[in-house]
CSV table of C-alpha atoms in Angstrom, one decimal:
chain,number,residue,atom,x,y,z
A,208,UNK,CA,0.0,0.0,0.0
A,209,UNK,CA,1.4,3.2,-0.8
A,210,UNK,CA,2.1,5.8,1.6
A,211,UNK,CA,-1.0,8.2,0.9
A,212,UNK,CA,-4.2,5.6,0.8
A,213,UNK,CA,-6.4,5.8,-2.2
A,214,UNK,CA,-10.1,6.2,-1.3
A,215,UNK,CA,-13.9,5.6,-3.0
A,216,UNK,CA,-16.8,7.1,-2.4
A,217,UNK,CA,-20.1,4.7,-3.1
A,218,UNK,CA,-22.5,7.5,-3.1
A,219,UNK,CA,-23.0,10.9,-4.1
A,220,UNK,CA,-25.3,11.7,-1.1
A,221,UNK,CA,-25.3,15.4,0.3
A,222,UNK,CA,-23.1,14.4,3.4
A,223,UNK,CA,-21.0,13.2,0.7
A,224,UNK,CA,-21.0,16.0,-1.8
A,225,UNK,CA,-21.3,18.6,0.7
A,226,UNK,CA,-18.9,18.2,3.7
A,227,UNK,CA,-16.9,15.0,3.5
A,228,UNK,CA,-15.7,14.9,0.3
A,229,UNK,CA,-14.2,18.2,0.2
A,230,UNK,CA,-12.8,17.4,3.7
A,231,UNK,CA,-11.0,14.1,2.4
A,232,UNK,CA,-9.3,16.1,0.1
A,233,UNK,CA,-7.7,18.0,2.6
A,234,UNK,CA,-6.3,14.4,4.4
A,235,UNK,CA,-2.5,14.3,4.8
A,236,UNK,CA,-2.7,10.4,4.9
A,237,UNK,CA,-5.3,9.8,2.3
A,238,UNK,CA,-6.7,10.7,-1.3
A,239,UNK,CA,-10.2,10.3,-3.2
A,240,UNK,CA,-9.2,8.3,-5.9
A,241,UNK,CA,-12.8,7.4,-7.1
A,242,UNK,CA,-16.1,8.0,-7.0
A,243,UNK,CA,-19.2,5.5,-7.7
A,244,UNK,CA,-23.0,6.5,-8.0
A,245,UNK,CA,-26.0,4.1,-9.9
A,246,UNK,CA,-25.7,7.6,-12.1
A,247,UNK,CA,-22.3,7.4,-14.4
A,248,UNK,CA,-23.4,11.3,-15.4
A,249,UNK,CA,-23.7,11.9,-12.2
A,250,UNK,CA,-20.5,10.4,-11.2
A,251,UNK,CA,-18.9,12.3,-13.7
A,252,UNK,CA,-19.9,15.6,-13.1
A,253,UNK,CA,-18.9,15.1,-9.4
A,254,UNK,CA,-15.7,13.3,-9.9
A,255,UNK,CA,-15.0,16.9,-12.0
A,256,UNK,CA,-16.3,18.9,-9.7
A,257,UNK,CA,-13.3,17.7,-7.0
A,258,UNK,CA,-11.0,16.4,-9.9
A,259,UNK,CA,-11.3,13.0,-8.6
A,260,UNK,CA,-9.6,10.5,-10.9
A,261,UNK,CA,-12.0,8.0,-11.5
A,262,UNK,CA,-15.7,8.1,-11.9
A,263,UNK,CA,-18.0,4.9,-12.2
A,264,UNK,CA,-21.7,4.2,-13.3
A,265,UNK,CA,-22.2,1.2,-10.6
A,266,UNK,CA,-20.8,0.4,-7.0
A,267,UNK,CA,-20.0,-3.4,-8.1
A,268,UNK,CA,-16.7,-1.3,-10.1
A,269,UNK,CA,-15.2,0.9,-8.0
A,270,UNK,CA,-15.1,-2.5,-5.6
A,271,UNK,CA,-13.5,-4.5,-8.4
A,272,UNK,CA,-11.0,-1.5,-8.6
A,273,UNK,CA,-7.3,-3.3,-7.1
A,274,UNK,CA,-6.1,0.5,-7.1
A,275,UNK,CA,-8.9,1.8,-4.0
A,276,UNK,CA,-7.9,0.5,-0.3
A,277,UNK,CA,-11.2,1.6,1.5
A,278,UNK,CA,-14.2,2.8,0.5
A,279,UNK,CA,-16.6,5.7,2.7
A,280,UNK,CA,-20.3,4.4,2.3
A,281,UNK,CA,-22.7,7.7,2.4
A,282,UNK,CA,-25.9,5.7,1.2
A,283,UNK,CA,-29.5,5.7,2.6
A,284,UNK,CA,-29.5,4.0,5.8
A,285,UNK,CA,-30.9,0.4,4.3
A,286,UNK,CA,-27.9,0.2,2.1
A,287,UNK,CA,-25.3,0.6,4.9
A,288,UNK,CA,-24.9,-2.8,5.9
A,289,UNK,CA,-25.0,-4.7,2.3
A,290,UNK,CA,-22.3,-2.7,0.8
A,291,UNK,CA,-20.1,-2.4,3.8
A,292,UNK,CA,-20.4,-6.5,3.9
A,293,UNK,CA,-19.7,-6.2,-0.1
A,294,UNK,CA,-16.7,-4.0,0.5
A,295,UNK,CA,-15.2,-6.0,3.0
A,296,UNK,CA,-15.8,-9.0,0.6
A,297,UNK,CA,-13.8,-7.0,-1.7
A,298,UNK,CA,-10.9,-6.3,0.0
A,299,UNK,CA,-11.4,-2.8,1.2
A,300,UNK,CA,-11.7,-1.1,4.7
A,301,UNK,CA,-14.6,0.7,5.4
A,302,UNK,CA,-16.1,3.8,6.5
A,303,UNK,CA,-19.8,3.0,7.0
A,304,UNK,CA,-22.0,6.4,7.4
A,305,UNK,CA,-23.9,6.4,10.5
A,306,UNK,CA,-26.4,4.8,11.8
A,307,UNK,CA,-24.2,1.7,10.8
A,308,UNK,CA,-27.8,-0.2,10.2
A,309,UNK,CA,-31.5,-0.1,10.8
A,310,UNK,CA,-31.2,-2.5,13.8
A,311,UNK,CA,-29.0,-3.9,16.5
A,312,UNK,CA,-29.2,-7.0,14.5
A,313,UNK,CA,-28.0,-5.5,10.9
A,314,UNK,CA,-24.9,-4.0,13.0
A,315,UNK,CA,-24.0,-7.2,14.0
A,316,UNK,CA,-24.2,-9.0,11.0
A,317,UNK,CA,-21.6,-6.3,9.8
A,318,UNK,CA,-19.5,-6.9,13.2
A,319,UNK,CA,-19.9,-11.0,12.8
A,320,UNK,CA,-19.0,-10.4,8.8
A,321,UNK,CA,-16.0,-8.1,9.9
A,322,UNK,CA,-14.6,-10.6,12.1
A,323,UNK,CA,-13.9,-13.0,8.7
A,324,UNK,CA,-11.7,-10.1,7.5
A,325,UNK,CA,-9.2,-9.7,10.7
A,326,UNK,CA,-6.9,-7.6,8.2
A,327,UNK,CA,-9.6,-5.0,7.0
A,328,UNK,CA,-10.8,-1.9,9.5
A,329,UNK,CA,-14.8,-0.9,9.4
A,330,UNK,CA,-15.4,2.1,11.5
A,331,UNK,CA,-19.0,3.9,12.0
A,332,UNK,CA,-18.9,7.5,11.0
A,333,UNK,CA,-19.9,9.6,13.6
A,334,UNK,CA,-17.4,12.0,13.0
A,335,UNK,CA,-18.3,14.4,16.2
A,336,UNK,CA,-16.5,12.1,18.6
A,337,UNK,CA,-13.2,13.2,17.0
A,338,UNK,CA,-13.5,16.9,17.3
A,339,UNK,CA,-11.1,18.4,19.4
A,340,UNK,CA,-13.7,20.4,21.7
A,341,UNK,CA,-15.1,16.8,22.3
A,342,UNK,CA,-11.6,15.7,23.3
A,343,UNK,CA,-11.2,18.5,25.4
A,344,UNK,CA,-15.1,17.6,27.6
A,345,UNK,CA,-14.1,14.4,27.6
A,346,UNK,CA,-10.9,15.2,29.5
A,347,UNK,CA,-12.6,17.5,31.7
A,348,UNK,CA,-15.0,15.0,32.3
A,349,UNK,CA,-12.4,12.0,32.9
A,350,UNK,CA,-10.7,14.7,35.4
A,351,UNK,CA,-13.4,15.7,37.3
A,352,UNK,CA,-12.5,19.0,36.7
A,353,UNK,CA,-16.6,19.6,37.0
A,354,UNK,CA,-16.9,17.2,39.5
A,355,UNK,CA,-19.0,14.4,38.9
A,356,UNK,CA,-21.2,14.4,35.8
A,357,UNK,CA,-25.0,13.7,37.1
A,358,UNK,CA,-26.6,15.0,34.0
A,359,UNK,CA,-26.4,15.9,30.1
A,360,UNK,CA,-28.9,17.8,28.1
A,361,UNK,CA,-28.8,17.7,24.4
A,362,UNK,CA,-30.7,18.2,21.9
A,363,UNK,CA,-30.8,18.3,17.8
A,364,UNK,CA,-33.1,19.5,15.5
A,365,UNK,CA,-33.8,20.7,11.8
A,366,UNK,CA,-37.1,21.0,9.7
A,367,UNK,CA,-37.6,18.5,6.7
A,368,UNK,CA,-41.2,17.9,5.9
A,369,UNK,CA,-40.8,16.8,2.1
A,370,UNK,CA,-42.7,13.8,1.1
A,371,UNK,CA,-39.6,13.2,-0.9
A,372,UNK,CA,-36.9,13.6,1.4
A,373,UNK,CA,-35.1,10.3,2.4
A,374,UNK,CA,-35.5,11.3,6.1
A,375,UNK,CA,-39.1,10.8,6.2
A,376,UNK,CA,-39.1,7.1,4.2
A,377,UNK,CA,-39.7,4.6,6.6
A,378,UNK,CA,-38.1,1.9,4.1
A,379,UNK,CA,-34.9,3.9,3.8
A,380,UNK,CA,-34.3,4.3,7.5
A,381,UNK,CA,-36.2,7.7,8.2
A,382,UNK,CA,-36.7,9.4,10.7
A,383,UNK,CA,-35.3,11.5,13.5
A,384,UNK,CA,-33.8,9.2,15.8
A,385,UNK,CA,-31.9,7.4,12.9
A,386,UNK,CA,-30.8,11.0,11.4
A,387,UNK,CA,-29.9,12.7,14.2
A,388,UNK,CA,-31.1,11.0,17.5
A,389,UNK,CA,-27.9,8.7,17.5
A,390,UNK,CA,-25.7,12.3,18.4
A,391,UNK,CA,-27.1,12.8,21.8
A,392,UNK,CA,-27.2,8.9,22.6
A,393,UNK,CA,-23.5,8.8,21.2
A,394,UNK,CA,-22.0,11.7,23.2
A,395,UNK,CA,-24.0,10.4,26.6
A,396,UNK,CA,-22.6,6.4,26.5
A,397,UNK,CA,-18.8,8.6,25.2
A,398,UNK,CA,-19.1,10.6,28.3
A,399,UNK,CA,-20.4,8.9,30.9
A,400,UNK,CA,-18.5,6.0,29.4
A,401,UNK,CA,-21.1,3.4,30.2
A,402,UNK,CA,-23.9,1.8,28.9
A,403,UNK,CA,-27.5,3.3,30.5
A,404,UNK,CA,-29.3,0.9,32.8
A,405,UNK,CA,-32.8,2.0,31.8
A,406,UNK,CA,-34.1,4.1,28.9
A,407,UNK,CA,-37.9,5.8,28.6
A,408,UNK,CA,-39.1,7.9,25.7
A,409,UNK,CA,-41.8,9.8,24.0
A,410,UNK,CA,-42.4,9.1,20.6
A,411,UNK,CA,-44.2,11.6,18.3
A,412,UNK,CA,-44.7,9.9,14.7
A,413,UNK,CA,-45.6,11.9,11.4
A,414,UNK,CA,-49.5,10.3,10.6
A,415,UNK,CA,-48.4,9.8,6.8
A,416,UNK,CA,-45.0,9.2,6.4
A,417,UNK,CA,-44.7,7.0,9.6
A,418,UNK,CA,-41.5,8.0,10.8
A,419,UNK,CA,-40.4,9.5,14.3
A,420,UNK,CA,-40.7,13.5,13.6
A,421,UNK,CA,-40.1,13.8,17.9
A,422,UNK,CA,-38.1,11.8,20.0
A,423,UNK,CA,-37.5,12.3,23.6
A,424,UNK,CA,-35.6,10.1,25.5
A,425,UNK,CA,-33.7,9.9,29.2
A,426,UNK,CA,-30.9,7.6,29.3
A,427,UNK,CA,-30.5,6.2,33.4
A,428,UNK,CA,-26.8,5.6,33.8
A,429,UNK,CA,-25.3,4.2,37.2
A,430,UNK,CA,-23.8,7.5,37.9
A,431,UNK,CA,-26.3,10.1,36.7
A,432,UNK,CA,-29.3,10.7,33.5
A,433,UNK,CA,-28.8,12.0,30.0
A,434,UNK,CA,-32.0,14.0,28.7
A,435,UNK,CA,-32.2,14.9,25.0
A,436,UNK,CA,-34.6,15.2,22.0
A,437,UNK,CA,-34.5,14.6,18.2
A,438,UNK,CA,-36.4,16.3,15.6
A,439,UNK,CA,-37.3,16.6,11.8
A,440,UNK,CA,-40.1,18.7,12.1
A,441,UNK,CA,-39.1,21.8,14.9
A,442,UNK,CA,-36.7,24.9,14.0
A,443,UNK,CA,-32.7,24.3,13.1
A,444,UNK,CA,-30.6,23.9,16.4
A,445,UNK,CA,-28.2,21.6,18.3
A,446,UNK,CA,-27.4,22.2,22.1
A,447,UNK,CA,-25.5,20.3,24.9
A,448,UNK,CA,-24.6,21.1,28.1
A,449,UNK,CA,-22.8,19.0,30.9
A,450,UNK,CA,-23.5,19.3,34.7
A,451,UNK,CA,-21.6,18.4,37.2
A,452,UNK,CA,-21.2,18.9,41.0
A,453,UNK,CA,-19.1,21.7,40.6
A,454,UNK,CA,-19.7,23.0,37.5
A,455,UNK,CA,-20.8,22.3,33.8
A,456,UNK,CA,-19.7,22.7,30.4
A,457,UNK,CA,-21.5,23.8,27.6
A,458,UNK,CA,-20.8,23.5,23.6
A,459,UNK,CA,-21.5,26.5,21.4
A,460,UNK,CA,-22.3,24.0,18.3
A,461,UNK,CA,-21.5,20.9,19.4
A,462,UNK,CA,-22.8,18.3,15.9
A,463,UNK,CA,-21.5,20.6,13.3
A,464,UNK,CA,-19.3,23.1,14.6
A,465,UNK,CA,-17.9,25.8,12.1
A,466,UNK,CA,-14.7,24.6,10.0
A,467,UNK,CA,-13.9,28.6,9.1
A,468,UNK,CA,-13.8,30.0,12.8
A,469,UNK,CA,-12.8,28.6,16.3
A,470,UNK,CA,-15.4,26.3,17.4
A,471,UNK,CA,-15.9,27.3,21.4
A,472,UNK,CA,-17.0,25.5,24.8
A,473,UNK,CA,-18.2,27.1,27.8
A,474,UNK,CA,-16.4,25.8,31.6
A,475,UNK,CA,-18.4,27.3,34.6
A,476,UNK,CA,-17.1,26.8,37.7
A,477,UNK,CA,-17.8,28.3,41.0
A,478,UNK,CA,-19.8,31.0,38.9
A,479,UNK,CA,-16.6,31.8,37.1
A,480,UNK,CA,-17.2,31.1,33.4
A,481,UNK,CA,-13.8,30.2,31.4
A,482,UNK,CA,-14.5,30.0,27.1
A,483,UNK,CA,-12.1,27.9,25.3
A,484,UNK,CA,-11.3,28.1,21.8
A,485,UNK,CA,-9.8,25.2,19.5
A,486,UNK,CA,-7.6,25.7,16.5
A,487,UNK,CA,-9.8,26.2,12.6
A,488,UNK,CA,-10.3,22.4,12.1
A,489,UNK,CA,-12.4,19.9,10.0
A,490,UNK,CA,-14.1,16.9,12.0
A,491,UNK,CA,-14.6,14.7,8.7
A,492,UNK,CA,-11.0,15.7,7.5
A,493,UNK,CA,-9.8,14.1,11.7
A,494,UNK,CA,-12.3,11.3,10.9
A,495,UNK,CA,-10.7,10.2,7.8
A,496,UNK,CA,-7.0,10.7,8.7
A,497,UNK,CA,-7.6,9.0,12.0
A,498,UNK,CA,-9.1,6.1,10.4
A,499,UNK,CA,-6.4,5.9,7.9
A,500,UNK,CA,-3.5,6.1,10.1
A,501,UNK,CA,-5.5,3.0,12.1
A,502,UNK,CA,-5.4,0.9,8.7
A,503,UNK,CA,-1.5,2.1,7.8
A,504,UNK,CA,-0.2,1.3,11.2
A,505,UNK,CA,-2.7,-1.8,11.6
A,506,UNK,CA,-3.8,-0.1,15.2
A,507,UNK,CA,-7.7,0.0,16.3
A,508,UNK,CA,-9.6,2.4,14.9
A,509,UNK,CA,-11.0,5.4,17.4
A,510,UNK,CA,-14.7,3.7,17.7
A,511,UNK,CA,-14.6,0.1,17.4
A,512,UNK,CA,-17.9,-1.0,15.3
A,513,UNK,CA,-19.0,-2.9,18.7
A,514,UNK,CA,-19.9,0.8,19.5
A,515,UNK,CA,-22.1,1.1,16.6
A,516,UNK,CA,-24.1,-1.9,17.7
A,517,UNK,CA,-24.6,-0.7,21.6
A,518,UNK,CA,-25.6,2.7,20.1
A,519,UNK,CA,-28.0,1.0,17.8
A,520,UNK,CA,-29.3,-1.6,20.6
A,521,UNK,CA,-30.0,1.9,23.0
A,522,UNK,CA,-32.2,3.6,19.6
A,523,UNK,CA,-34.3,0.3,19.8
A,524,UNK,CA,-35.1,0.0,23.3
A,525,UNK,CA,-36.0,3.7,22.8
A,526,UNK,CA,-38.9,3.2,20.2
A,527,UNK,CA,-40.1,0.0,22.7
A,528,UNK,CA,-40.2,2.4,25.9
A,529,UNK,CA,-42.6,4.5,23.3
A,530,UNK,CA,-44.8,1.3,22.5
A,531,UNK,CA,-45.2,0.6,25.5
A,532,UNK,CA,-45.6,3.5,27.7
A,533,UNK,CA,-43.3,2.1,30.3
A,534,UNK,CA,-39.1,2.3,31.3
A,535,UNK,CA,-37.1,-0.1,29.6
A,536,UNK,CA,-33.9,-1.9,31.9
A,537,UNK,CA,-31.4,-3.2,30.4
């Protein structure tokens, strides 16, 4: 493998066109070598649009290309755990867009299928995790420099309410929880670096397109509560905030924070409010390098897939607490 690793894209998705791609190309340890989409046109115009090398009209040949060492998978949820499996099958590490699956059960087929391949790397993309203002909580966290964590509120939110939209097709995955619900569930079982002991939500469901449009959900950890909601139907916004016994820290944007100014956090402590800034960075461009660096030094990536599935497992046993009306215990 040379030095630099070559990449493809299956997909032209918007997360695709619009943020990681032109963050890959900014990788010191990697390069998009080609692009795939069902669409050679569109292939095309995209693969000239970031003067990617090659371009191809079906998924089945960039995975036959011998030249492309992993592959990032930007497809509609459904699709996430066939073409990863495919991939691996063909020799390529993997980069598997979040949620890795629509079920606890789809992520571990990938995990039990990844297990065959002991040489290739498979990573879930949830590319927040690697942000260095997450870092940063984290440490404060692990420190105690807030005391001890006893709760986290969260939240995420955009408005989508296009019949057309792949968020609100129930067969593709849709839905708020499988968006944009997995952030908040992430960043509580990161931090509190557990798994929760029960879960409860609240489950508001669009009457036509039969996908989750409201989630709210607290997360009972040994040690404290996470509280959050998910929406595709309520105003653009993202919040978190960490509270502790002495003090809390807050994130300015803490999903998609700002890749052309400092992103910021907020440390309150004893009423005294500190604000950190973090060096002008990309989280998809620390994603990719990190991931690559795992599969040039053969090291374990930063989330290990077994993540993916625990995350996954928590989303499901918060659409059953909805069902039922009652706390789940795990």
């Amino acid at each position: 493998m040379d030095k630099k690793l070559k990449w493809g894209i299956l997909g032209t998705a918007h997360i695709a066109t619009e943020h990681v791609i032109p963050a890959m190309l900014k990788c010191l340890h990697g390069a998009v070598h080609a692009i795939a989409s069902r669409n050679l046109e569109k292939a095309k115009d995209i693969s000239a649009q970031f003067k990617i090398p090659k371009s191809y009209g079906s998924y089945e040949e960039l995975l036959a290309d011998e030249d492309i060492d992993a592959v990032y998978i930007p497809l509609p949820n459904h699709l996430h755990v066939e073409w990863a499996i495919k991939a691996l099958q063909a020799d390529k590490h993997v980069l598997v867009e979040k949620p890795v699956g629509l079920s606890s059960k789809e992520a571990e087929k990938l995990l039990k299928a990844s297990k065959k391949y002991p040489h290739l790397k498979v990573m879930e993309a949830y590319m927040f995790r690697h942000h260095p203002q997450w870092i940063k909580a984290k440490e404060l966290v692990d420190n105690k420099v807030i005391g001890e964590i006893k709760t986290i509120q969260s939240s995420f939110s955009f408005y989508d309410d296009d019949p057309n939209s792949i968020v609100n097709k129930k067969e593709f995955g849709g839905g708020s929880l499988m968006d944009i619900g997995g952030y908040p569930i992430s960043l509580s079982r990161f931090l509190f670096n557990a798994e929760p002991k029960s879960i409860s939500a609240v489950i508001d469901y669009h009457p036509d397109f039969m996908v989750d449009v409201l989630a709210s959900g607290i997360l009972e950890f040994e040690t404290g509560t996470s509280v959050f909601f998910s929406s595709t139907l309520l105003a653009e916004n993202q919040q978190a905030q960490i509270f502790g016994t002495k003090g809390n820290i807050k994130l300015e944007l803490p999903f998609n924070p700002p890749i052309d100014k400092p992103a910021k956090i907020w440390v309150t402590i004893d009423d005294e409010c500190q604000t950190i800034e973090f060096d002008i960075c990309n989280q998809y461009t620390i994603q990719a390098d990190l991931f690559t660096l795992a599969i040039i030094n053969n090291t374990t990536v930063p989330t290990p897939l077994e993540d993916a599935v625990k995350n996954m497992i928590v989303t499901e046993k918060l659409e059953t607490s909805n069902l039922r009306g009652q706390r789940i215990f795990l």
